[in-house]
Coordinates of C-alpha atoms in Angstrom, one line a residue:
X1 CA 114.9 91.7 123.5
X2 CA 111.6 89.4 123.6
X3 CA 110.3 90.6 120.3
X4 CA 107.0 89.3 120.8
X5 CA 106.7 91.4 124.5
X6 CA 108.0 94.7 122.9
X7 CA 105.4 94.4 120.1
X8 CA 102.8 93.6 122.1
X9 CA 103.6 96.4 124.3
X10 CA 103.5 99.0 121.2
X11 CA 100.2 97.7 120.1
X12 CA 98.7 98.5 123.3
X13 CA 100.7 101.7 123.4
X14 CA 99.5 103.0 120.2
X15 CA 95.8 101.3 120.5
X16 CA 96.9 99.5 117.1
X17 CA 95.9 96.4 115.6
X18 CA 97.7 93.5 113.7
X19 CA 95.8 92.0 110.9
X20 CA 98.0 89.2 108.8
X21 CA 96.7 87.3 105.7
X22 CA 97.2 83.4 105.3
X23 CA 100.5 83.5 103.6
X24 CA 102.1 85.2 106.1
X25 CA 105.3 83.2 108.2
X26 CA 103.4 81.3 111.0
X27 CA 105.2 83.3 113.8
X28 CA 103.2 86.5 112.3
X29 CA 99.9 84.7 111.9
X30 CA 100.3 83.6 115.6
X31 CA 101.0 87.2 116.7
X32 CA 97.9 89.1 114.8
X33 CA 94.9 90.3 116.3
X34 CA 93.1 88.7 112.9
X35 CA 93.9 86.6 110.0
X36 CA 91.9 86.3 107.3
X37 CA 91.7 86.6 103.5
X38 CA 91.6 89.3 101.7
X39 CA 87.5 89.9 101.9
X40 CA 87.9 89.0 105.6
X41 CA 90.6 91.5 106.0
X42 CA 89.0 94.5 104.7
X43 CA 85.7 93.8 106.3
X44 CA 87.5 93.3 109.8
X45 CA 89.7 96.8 109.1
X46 CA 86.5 98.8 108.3
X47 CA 85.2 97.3 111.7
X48 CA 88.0 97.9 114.2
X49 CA 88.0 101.4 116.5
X50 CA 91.8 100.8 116.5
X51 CA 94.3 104.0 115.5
X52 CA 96.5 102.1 113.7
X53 CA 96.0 98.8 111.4
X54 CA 99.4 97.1 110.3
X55 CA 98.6 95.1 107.6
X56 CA 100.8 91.8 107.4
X57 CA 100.5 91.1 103.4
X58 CA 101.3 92.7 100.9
X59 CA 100.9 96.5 99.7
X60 CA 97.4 96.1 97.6
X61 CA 96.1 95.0 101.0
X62 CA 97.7 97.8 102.6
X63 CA 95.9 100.6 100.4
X64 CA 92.4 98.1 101.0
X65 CA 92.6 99.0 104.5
X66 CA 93.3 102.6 104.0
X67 CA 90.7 103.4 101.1
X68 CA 88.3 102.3 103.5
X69 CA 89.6 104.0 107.0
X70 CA 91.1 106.9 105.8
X71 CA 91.2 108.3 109.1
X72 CA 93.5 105.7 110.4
X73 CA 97.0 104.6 110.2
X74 CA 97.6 102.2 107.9
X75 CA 101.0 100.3 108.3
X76 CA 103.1 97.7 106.3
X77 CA 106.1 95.9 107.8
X78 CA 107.3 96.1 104.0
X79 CA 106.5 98.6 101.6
X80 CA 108.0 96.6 98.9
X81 CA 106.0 93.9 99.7
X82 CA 104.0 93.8 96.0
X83 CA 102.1 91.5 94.4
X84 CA 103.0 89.6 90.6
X85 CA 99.0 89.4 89.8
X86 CA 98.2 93.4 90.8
X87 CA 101.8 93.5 88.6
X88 CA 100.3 92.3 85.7
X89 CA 97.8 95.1 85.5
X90 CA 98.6 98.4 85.5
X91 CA 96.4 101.2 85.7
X92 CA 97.0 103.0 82.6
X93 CA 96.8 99.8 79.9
X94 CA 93.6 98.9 81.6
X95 CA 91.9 102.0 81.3
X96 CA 93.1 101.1 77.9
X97 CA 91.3 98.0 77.7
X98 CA 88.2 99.3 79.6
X99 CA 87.6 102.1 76.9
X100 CA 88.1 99.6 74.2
X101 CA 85.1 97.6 74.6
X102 CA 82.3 100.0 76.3
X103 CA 79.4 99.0 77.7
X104 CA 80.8 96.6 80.2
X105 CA 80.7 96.6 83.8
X106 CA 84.3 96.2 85.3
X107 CA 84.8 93.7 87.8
X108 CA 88.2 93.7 89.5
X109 CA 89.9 91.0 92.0
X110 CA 91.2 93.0 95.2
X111 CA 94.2 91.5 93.6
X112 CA 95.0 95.2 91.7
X113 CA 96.0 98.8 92.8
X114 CA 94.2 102.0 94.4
X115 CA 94.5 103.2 90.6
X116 CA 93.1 100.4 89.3
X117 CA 89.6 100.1 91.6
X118 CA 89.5 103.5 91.1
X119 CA 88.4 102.3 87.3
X120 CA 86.0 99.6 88.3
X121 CA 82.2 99.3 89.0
X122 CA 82.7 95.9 91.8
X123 CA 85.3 95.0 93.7
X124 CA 85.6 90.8 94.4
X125 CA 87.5 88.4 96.1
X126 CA 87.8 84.8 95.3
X127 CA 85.5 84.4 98.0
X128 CA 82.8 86.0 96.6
X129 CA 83.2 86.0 93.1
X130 CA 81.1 83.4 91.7
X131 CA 77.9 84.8 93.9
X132 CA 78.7 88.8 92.5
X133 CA 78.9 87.6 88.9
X134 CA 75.5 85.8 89.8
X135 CA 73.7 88.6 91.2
X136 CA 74.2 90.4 87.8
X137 CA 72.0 90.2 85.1
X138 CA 72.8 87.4 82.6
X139 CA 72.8 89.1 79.7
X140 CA 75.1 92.2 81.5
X141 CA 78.5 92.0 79.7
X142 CA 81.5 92.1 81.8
X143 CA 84.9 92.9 82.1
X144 CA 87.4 90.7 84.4
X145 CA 90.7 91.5 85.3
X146 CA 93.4 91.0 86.2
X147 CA 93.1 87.1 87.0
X148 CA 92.4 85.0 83.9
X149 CA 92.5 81.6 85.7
X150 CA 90.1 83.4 88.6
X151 CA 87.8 85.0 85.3
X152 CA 88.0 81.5 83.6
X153 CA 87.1 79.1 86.4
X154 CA 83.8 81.4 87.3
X155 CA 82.8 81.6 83.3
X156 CA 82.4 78.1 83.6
X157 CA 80.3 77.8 86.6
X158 CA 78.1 80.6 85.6
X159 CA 78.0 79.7 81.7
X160 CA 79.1 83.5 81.5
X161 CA 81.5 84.7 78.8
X162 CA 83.3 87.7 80.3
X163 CA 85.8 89.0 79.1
X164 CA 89.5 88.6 80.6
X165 CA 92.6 90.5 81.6
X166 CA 95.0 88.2 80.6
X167 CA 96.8 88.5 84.4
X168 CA 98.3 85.4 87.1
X169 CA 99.3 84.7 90.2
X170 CA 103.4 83.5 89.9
X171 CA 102.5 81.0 92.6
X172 CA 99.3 79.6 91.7
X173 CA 101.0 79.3 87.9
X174 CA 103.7 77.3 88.8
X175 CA 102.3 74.1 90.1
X176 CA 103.2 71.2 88.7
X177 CA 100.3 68.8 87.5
X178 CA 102.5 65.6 86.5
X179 CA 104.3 65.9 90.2
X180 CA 100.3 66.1 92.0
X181 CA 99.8 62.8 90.3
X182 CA 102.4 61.5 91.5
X183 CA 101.5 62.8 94.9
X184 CA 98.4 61.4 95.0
X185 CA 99.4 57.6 93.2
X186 CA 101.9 57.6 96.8
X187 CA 98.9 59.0 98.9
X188 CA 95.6 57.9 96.8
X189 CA 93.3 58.7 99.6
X190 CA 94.4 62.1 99.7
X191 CA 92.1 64.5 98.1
X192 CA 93.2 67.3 96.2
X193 CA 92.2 70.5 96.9
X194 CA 93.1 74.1 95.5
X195 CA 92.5 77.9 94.8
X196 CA 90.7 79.1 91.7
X197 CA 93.6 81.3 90.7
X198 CA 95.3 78.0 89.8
X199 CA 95.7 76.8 86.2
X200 CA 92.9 75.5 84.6
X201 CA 94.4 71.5 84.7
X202 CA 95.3 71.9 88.2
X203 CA 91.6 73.0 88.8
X204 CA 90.2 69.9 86.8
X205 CA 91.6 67.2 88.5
X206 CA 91.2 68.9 92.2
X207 CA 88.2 67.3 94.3
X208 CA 87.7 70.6 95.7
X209 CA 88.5 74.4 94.7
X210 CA 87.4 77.3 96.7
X211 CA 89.2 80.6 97.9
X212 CA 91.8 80.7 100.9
X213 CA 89.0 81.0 103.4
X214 CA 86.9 78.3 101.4
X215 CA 89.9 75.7 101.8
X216 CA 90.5 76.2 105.5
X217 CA 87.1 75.4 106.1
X218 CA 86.4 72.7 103.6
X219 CA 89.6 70.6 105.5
X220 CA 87.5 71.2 108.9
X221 CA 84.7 70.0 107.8
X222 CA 85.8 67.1 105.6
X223 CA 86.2 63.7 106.9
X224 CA 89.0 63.2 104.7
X225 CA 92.6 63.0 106.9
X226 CA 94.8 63.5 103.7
X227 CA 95.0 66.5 101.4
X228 CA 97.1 67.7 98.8
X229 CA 97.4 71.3 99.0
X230 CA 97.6 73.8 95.7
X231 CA 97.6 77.3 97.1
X232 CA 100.4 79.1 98.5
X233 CA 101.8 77.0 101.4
X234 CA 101.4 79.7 104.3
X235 CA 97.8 78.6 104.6
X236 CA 99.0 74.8 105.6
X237 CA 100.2 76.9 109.1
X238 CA 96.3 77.2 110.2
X239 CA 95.1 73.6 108.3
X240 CA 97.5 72.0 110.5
X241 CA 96.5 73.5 114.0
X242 CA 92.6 73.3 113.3
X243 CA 93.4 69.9 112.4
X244 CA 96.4 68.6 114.4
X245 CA 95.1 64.9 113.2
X246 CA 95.7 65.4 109.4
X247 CA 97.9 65.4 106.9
X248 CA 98.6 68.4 105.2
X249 CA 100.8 67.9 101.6
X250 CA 101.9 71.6 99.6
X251 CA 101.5 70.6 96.4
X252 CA 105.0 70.6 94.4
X253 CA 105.8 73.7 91.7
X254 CA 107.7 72.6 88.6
X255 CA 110.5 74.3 89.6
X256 CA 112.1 71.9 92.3
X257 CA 115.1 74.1 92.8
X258 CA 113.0 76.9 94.1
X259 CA 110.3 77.7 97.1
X260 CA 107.8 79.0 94.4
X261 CA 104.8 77.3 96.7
X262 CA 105.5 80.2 98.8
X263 CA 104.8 83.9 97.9
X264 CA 108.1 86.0 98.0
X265 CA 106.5 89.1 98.3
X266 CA 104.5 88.2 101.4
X267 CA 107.5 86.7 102.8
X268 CA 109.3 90.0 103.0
X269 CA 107.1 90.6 106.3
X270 CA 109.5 89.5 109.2
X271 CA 108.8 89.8 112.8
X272 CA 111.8 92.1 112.9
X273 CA 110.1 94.4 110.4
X274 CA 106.7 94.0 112.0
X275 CA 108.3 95.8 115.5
X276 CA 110.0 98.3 113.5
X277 CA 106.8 99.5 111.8
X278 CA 104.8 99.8 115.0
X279 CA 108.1 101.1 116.7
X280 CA 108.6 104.0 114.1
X281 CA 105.1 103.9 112.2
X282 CA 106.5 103.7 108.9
X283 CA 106.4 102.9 106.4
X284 CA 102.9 104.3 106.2
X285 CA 100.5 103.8 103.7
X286 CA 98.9 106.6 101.6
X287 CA 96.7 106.6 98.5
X288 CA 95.5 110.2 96.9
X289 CA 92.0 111.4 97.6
X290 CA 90.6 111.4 94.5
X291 CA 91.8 107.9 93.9
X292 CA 90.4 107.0 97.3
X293 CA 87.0 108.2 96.6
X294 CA 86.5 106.7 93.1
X295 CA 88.0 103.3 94.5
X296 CA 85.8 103.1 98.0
X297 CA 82.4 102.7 95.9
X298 CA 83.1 100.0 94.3
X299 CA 84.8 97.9 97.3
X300 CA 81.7 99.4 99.0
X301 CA 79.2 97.9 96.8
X302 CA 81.4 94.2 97.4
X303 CA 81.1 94.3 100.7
X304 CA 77.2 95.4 100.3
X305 CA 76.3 92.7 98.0
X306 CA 78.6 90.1 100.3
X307 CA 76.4 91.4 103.2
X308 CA 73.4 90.4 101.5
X309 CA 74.2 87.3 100.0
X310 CA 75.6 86.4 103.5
X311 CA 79.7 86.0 102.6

């Protein structure tokens, strides 16, 4: 069987679409209708007339797509397909949190669960972050959750003090700053670039940090030919054919016994599991109503205020 024939034969059978974030295994990326980040995916879900959506990331991305289209399919290749830093916040301890200091507005990354947007007032990605924060009024006092390293690197652009879920990405927390050096005393023209949810020392001695979107353009535009990359290492796939004429270097974890540049949760998402999914259209997707309704407003009011500020 030619995998990639039968599953493009379902998706035009079924009028479905593939959408597949960054981290996914290149043969997936190559297959999808879209790739994107995480702001890109949910704006391009709420925008497609398709039936279905299969959603090649991870479940939190899954129930995105659905709390905004809840008339369509929404599929996963891999229900167990989680996520460590929507992990690290559950619902019921951050309602917790939330009703200990009142008077905040919430702000959650798209980084959380249906449950846990359902108790926020704005929805941001690490693409638009920094500019939501900024539209607010300085003296607004804010919750941040679940990423500290995210909620720390934007506190000190904006000379905010929000306060932080104490949450974190297992791959962007496992980079290893003493084996960057090294990488970049063997390649010293390289520049070192990475995503906010990395630690704050990996962030400090980067020439350039900006979300997973932000890094893929920065390497197109920069003039740069070497670049030592701290972000999970599925994003290298689309550096490398934009720009066939660099040199793309994942930067090392400190574990060197393990793949822990890589996202094991998004690597549950196989091709195999990608045909069976539009084959049997499971597993499916759902998220409660009342939890759906409480949790579009404030992804809503993201994409409203990215609209505006022009993200």
């Amino acid at each position: 069987m030619d995998i990639r024939e039968e599953i493009n034969k379902l998706r035009k059978e079924k009028n479905a679409v593939i959408l597949a974030h960054f981290y996914q295994e290149a043969e997936i990326q190559d297959i999808a209708d879209f790739v994107g980040d995480s702001l890109a995916l949910a704006q391009w879900a709420e925008k497609t007339d398709a039936d279905v959506l299969v959603m090649c990331g991870v479940h939190f991305m899954g129930e995105t797509a659905k709390i905004l289209c809840p008339e369509k399919k929404v599929l996963v290749p891999d229900e167990k397909a989680g996520c460590s830093l929507a992990d690290s916040c559950p619902a019921d301890e951050f309602e917790c949190f939330i009703q200990e200091h009142p008077g905040h507005t919430v702000i959650s990354y798209v980084n959380t669960s249906a449950a846990v947007k359902a108790l926020t007032d704005i929805v941001v990605t690490s693409s638009n972050a920094r500019q939501i924060v900024e539209s607010l009024p300085k003296e607004e006092k804010i919750i941040f959750g679940p990423d500290r390293n995210l909620g720390g690197y934007i506190n000190a652009l904006t000379g905010r003090n929000m306060l932080l879920w104490h949450g974190a990405c297992h791959v962007h927390e496992q980079f290893s700053l003493e084996k960057i050096l090294a990488l970049k005393e063997t390649h010293p023209s390289a520049e070192v670039i990475c995503h906010p949810e990395c630690r704050r020392y990996i962030v400090e001695i980067s020439d350039y940090v900006g979300s997973t979107a932000g890094l893929l353009k920065h390497v197109k535009l920069s003039e740069n030919n070497v670049f030592i990359v701290a972000t999970e290492s599925g994003v290298l796939h689309e550096m490398r054919k934009a720009c066939p004429d660099k040199l793309f270097i994942p930067a090392p974890p400190e574990d060197a016994t393990c793949a822990c540049n890589e996202c094991n949760f998004m690597r549950m998402n196989t091709m195999e599991k990608l045909y069976q999914a539009l084959l049997t259209e499971q597993p499916e997707i759902k998220v409660d109503e009342e939890i759906r309704e409480r949790a579009v407003r404030p992804i809503r009011r993201m994409l409203e205020i990215s609209a505006r500020l022009g993200l």
